[in-house]
Tab-separated table of C-alpha atoms in Angstrom:
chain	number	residue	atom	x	y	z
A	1	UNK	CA	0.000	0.000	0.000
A	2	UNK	CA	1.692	3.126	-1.441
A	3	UNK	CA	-0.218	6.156	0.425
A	4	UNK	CA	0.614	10.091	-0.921
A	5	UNK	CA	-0.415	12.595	1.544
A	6	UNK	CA	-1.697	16.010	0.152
A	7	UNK	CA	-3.589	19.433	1.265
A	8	UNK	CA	-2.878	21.189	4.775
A	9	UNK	CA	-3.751	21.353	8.659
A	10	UNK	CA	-2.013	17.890	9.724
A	11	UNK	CA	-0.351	15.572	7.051
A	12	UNK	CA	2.645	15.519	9.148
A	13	UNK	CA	0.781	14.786	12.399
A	14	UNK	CA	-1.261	11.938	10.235
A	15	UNK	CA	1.822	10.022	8.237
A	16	UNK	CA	3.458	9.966	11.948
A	17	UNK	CA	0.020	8.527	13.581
A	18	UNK	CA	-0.462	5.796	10.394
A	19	UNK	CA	2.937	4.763	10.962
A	20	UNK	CA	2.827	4.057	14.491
A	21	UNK	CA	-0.156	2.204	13.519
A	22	UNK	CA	1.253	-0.096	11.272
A	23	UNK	CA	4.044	-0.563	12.766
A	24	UNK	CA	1.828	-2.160	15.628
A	25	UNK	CA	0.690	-4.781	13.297
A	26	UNK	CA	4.443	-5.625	12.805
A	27	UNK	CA	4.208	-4.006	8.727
A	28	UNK	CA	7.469	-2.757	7.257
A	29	UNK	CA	6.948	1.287	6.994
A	30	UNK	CA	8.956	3.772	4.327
A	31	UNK	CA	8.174	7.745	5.234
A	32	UNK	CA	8.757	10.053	2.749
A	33	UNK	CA	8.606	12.565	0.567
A	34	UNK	CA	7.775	14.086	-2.614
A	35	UNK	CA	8.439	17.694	-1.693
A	36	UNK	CA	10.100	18.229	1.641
A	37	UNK	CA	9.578	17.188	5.063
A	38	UNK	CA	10.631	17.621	8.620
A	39	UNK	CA	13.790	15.764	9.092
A	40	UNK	CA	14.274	13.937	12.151
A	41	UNK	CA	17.295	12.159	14.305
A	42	UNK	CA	16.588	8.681	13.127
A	43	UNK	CA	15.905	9.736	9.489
A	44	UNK	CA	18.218	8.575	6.736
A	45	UNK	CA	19.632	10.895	5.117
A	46	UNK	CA	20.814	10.754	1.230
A	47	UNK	CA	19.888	8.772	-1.657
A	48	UNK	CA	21.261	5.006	-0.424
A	49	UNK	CA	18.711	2.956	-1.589
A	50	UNK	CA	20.662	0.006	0.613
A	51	UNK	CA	20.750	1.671	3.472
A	52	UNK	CA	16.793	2.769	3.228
A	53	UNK	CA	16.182	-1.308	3.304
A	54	UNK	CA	18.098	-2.296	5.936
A	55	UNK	CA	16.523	0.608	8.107
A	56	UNK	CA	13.079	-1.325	7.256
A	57	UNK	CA	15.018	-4.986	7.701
A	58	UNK	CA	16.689	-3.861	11.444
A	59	UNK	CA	13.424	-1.457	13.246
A	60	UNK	CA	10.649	-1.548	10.553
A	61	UNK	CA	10.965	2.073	9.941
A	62	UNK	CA	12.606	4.610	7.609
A	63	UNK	CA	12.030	8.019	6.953
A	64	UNK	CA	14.002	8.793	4.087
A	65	UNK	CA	15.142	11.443	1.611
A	66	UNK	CA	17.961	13.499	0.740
A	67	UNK	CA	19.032	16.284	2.668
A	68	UNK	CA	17.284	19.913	1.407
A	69	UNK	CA	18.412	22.060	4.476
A	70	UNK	CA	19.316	22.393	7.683
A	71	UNK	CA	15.783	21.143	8.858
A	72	UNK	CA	13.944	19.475	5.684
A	73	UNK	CA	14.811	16.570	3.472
A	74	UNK	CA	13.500	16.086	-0.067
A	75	UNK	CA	12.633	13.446	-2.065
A	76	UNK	CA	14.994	10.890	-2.904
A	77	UNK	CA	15.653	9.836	-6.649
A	78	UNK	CA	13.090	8.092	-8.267
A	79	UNK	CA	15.716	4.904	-8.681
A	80	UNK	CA	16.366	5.116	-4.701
A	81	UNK	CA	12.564	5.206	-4.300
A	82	UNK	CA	11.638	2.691	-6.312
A	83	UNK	CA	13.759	0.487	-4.433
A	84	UNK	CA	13.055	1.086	-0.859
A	85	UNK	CA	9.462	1.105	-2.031
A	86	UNK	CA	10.234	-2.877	-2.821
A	87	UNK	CA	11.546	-3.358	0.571
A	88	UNK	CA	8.284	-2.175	2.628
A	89	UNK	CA	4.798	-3.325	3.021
A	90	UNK	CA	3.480	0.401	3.628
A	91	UNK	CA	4.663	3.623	1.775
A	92	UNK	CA	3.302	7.210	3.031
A	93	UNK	CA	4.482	10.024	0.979
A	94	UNK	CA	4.189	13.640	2.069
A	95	UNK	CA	3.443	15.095	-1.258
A	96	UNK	CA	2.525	18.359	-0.174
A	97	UNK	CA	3.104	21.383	1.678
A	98	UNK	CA	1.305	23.745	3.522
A	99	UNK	CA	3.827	25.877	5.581
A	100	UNK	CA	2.069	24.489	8.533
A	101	UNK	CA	-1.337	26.753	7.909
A	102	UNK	CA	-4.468	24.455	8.231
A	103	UNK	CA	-6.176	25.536	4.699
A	104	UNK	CA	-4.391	25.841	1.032
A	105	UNK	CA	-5.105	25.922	-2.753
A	106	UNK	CA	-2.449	23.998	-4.756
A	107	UNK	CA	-0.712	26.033	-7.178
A	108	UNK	CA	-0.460	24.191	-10.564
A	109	UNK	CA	2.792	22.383	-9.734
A	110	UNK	CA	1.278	20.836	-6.677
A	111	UNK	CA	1.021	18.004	-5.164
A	112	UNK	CA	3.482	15.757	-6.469
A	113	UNK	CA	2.022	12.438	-6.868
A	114	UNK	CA	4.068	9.361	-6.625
A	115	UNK	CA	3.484	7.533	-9.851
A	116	UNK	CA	2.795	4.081	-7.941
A	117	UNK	CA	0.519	5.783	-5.099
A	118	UNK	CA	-2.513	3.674	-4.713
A	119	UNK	CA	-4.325	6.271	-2.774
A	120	UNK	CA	-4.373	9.777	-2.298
A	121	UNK	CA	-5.171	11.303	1.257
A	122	UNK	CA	-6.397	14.767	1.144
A	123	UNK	CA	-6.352	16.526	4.180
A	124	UNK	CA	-7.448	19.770	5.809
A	125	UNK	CA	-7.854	21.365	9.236
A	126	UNK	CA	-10.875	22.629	10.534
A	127	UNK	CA	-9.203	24.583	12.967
A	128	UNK	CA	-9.129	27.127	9.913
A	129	UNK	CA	-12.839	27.869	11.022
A	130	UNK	CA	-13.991	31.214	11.884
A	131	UNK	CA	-10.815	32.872	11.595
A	132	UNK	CA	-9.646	35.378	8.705
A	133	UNK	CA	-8.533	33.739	5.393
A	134	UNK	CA	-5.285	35.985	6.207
A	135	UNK	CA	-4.504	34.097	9.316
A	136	UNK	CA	-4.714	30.152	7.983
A	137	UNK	CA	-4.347	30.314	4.182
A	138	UNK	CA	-1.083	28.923	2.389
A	139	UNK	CA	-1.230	30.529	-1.937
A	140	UNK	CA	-3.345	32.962	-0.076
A	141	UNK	CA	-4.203	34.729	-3.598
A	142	UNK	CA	-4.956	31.265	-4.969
A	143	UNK	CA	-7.403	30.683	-2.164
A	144	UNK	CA	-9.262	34.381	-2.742
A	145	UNK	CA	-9.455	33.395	-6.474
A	146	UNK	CA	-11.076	30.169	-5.527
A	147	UNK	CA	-13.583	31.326	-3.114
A	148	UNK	CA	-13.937	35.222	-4.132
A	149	UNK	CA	-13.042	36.341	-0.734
A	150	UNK	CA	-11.102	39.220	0.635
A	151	UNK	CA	-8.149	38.639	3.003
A	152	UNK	CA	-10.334	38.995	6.251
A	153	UNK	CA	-13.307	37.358	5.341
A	154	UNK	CA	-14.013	34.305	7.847
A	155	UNK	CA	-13.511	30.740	6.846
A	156	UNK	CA	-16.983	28.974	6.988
A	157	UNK	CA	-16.941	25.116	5.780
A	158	UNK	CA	-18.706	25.822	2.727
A	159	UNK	CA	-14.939	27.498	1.795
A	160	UNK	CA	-13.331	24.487	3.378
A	161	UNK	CA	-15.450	22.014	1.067
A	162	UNK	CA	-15.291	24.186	-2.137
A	163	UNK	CA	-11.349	24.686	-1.403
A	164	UNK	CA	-11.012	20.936	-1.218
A	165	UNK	CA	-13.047	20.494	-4.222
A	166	UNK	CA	-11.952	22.721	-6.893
A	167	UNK	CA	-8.179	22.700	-5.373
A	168	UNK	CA	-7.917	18.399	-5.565
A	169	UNK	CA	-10.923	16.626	-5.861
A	170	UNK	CA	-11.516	17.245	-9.161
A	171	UNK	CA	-8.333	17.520	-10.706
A	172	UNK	CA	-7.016	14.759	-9.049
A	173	UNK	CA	-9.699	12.219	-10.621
A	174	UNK	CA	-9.108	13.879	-13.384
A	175	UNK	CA	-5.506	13.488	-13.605
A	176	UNK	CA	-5.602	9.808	-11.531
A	177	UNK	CA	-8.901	8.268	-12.557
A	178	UNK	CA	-7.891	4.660	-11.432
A	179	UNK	CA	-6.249	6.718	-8.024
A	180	UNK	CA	-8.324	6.094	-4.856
A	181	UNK	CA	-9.301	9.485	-3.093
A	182	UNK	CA	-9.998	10.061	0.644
A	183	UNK	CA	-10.428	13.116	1.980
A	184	UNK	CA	-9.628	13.435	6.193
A	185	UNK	CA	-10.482	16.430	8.070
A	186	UNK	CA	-8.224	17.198	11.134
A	187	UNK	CA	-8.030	19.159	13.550
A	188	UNK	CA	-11.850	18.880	14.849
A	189	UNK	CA	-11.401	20.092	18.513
A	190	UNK	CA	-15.117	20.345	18.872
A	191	UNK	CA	-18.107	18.402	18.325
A	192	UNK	CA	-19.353	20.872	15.402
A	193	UNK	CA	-15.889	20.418	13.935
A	194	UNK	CA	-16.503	16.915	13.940
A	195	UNK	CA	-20.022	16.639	12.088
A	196	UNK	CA	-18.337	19.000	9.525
A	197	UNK	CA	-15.443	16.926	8.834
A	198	UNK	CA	-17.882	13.695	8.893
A	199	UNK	CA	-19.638	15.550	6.180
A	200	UNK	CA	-16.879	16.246	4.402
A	201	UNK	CA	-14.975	12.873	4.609
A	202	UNK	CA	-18.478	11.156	3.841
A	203	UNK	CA	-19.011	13.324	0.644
A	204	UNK	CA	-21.974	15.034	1.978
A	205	UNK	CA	-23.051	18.699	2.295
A	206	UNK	CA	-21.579	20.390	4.549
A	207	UNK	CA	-24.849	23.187	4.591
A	208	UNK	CA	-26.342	19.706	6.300
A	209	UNK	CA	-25.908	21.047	10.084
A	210	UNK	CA	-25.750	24.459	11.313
A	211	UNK	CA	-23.258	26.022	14.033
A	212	UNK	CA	-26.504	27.364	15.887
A	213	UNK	CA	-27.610	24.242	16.347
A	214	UNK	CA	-24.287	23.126	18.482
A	215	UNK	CA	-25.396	26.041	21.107
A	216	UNK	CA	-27.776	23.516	22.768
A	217	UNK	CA	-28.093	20.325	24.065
A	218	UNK	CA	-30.675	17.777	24.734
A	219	UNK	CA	-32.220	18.506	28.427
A	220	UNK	CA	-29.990	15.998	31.034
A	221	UNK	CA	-27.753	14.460	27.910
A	222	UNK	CA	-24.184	14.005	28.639
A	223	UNK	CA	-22.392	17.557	27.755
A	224	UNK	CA	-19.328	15.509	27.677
A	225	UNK	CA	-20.213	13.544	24.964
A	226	UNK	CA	-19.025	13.645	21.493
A	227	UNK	CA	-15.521	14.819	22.467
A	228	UNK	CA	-12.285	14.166	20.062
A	229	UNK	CA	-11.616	10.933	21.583
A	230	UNK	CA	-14.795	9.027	21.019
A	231	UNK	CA	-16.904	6.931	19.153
A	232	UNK	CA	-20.830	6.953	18.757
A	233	UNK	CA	-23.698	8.289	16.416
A	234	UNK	CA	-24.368	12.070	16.656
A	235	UNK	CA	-28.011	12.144	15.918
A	236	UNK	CA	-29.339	15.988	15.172
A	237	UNK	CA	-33.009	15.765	16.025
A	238	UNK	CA	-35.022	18.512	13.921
A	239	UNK	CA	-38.641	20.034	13.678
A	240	UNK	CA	-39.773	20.365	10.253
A	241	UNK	CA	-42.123	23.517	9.854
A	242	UNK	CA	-44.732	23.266	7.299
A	243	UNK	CA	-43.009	24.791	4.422
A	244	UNK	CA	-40.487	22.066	4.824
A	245	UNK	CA	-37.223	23.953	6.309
A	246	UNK	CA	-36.174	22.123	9.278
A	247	UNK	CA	-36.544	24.495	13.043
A	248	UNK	CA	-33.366	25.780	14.481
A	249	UNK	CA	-34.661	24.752	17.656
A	250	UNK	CA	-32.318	21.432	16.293
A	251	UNK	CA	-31.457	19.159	19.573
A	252	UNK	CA	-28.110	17.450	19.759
A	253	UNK	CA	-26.579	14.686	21.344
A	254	UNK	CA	-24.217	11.222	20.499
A	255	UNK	CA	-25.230	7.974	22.054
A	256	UNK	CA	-21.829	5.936	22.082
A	257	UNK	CA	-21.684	2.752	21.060
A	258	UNK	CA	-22.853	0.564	24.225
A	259	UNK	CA	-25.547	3.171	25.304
A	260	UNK	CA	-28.793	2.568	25.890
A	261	UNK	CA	-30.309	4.325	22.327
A	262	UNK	CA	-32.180	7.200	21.866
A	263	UNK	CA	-33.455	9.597	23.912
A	264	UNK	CA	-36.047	11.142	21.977
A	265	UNK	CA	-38.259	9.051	21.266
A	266	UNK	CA	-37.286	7.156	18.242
A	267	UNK	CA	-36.370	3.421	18.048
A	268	UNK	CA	-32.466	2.443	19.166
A	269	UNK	CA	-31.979	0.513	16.380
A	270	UNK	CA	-31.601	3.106	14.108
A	271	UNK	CA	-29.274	4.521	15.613
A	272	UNK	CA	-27.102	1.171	15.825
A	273	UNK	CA	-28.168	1.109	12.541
A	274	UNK	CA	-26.270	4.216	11.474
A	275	UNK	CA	-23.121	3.168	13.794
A	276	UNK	CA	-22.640	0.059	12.532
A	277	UNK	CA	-23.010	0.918	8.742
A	278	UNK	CA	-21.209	4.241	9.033
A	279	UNK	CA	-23.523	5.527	6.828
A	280	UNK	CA	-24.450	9.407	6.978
A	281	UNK	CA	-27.853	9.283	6.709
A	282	UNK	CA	-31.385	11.182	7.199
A	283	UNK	CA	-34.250	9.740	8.329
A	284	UNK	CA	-38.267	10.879	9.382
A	285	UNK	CA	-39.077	9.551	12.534
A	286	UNK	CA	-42.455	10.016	14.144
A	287	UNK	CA	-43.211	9.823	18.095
A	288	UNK	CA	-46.258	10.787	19.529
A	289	UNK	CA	-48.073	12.411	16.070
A	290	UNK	CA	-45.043	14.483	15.992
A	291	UNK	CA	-42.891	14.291	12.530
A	292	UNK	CA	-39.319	14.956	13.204
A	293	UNK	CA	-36.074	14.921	10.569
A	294	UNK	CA	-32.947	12.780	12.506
A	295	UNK	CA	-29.815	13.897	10.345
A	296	UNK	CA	-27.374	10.596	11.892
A	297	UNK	CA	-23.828	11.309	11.518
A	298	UNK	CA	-21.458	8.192	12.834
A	299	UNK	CA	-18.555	9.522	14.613
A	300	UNK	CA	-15.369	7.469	14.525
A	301	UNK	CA	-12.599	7.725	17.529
A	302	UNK	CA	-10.312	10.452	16.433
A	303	UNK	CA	-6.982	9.228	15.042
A	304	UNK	CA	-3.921	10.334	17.623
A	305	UNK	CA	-0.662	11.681	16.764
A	306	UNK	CA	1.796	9.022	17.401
A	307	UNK	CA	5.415	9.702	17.426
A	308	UNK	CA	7.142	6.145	15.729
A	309	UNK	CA	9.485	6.204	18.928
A	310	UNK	CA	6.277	5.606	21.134
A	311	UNK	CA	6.385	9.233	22.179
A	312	UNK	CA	2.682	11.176	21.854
C-alpha cells in the first residue's frame, strides 16, 4: 500500500500517527517525501537505496530522503525510491506542503504524486474555522481566487469544502482516474468540527448542520459527549415547519456505542443502525403524532498523533 499525503492542517501529524499504527501490526513502513519534510534524528539521510532497506530490515521504519536544508529533506531519486518502495509493506508520501497553515489551494505544480501511489489522502484542518482567510491560508491569492473572498473574510466550511473540491478533488480524478481518493479532516477540537469533517470525509453537504444548532443540548444528555476521543452516532433531532425547512430549535446529542439508544423518542436501532453501517444518513421519525427529521452522523474515535518512537 503506497499512500501520498496532500492538502494542509495535519499531514505531518497523520503520516506519523499511520505509521505508528502499522508498525503495531508488525508491517514494514517507508516515510517520505515528494516535496520536503521535517527531518528527524533517526531519518536517513541521502539517496542510499541500501541503506533505506536495511533501516526497514533492522526497526521496521525509515524516513528517508535526501538532505534539502538544515531542517527538511527532499525526495529521494526516483531509482532510490523505487527500491526502498520494494523493501516495505506500507509507503506514506508527504506530497505536499502547507507551511504548517491548516487551509491551502495547490498552485499548478502541486502536489506531487508518486506515480505508484494507490491512494491519495487529502487533508485539511478545521481549525481554519472562523478565523480570517489571512490568518490560515497557504497561496493565499490562490485561495481568494477560488472562493472570491477578501483577506479577512471568515472561513466557513462551505470554503473548506469548495477549497477541497476545486483545489484536488476534481483535478485529481481527473488526472488519476484509477487513483483512490480520501479526503480526512483534522483538527476537529469540537463536536461541530466533527459533524463537519464527517460531512466532508463522507461526501456530503456540509450546509447539512448548522453552528446554531451546536449552542444547545438535549435537556440531562451528557455535555461531555461527542468529544475528540470518542466513538458513537451524533443524531441531530429537527422540527420540520410546514413549508419544509427544518426548526433551528435542532437538539443534539451522540449515544456511544454501548448506550442505551435514543433519547427522543425514536427506536435504538436506528441509531445502531447508522453506527454500525457508518452511513451518513437522514431519516423521518415520528413519536407521539409528531414528525421529526434525525440527520445521523457516525462519529469514529479520532486518530492520535503518534510519534514512531512511542512518544505522543
Amino acid at each position: 500500500m503506497i499512500q501520498a499525503f496532500v492538502g494542509s492542517g495535519g499531514k505531518t501529524g497523520t503520516i506519523m500517527a499511520r505509521t505508528a499504527e502499522c508498525r503495531a501490526q508488525g508491517l514494514r513502513v517507508l516515510v517520505t517525501t515528494s516535496t520536503h519534510i521535517g527531518a528527524r534524528p533517526d531519518a536517513v539521510v541521502g539517496d542510499d537505496a541500501d541503506a533505506v532497506i536495511r533501516a526497514l530490515r533492522e526497526t521496521g521504519y525509515a524516513l528517508a530522503g535526501r538532505l534539502s536544508s538544515a531542517h527538511k529533506i527532499g525526495a529521494l531519486s526516483e531509482e532510490t525510491y523505487l527500491a526502498a518502495c520494494a523493501g516495505a509493506d506500507v509507503v506514506l508520501v508527504e506530497a505536499d506542503g502547507s507551511r504548517q497553515l491548516p487551509l491551502k489551494f495547490p498552485a499548478a505544480y502541486e502536489p506531487v504524486i508518486p506515480e505508484n501511489a494507490d491512494e491519495i489522502v487529502i487533508v485539511a484542518g478545521l481549525s481554519a474555522l472562523g478565523r480570517p482567510a489571512r490568518e490560515v491560508c497557504h497561496r493565499l491569492d490562490l485561495v481568494k481566487a477560488c472562493l472570491g473572498i477578501d483577506d479577512d473574510t471568515l472561513i466557513t466550511p462551505e470554503h473548506v469544502e469548495r477549497l477541497l473540491w476545486e483545489g484536488y478533488v476534481k483535478p485529481l480524478r481527473a488526472r488519476y482516474p484509477q487513483k483512490k481518493l480520501t479526503i480526512l479532516p483534522r483538527q476537529c477540537d469540537t463536536l461541530y468540527k466533527r459533524a463537519v469533517g464527517a460531512l466532508l470525509s463522507g461526501g456530503k453537504p456540509v450546509s447539512w448542520v448548522r453552528p446554531a444548532w451546536f449552542a444547545k443540548r438535549t435537556p440531562g444528555g451528557d455535555e461531555r459527549a461527542g468529544g475528540p476521543g470518542e466513538s458513537g452516532v451524533l443524531c441531530i433531532v429537527t422540527r420540520p415547519d410546514d413549508s419544509g425547512a427544518d426548526d433551528a430549535q435542532s437538539v443534539i446529542w451522540v449515544t456511544k456505542a454501548g448506550a442505551s439508544g435514543g433519547r427522543d423518542g425514536f427506536d435504538r436501532r436506528i441509531v445502531e443502525d447508522a453506527r454500525r453501517t457508518e452511513e451518513i444518513v437522514w431519516r423521518d421519525v415520528r413519536s407521539d403524532a409528531t414528525r421529526r427529521r434525525v440527520l445521523f452522523i457516525p462519529l469514529r474515535e479520532e486518530v492520535k498523533y503518534i510519534d514512531p518512537h512511542g512518544e505522543t
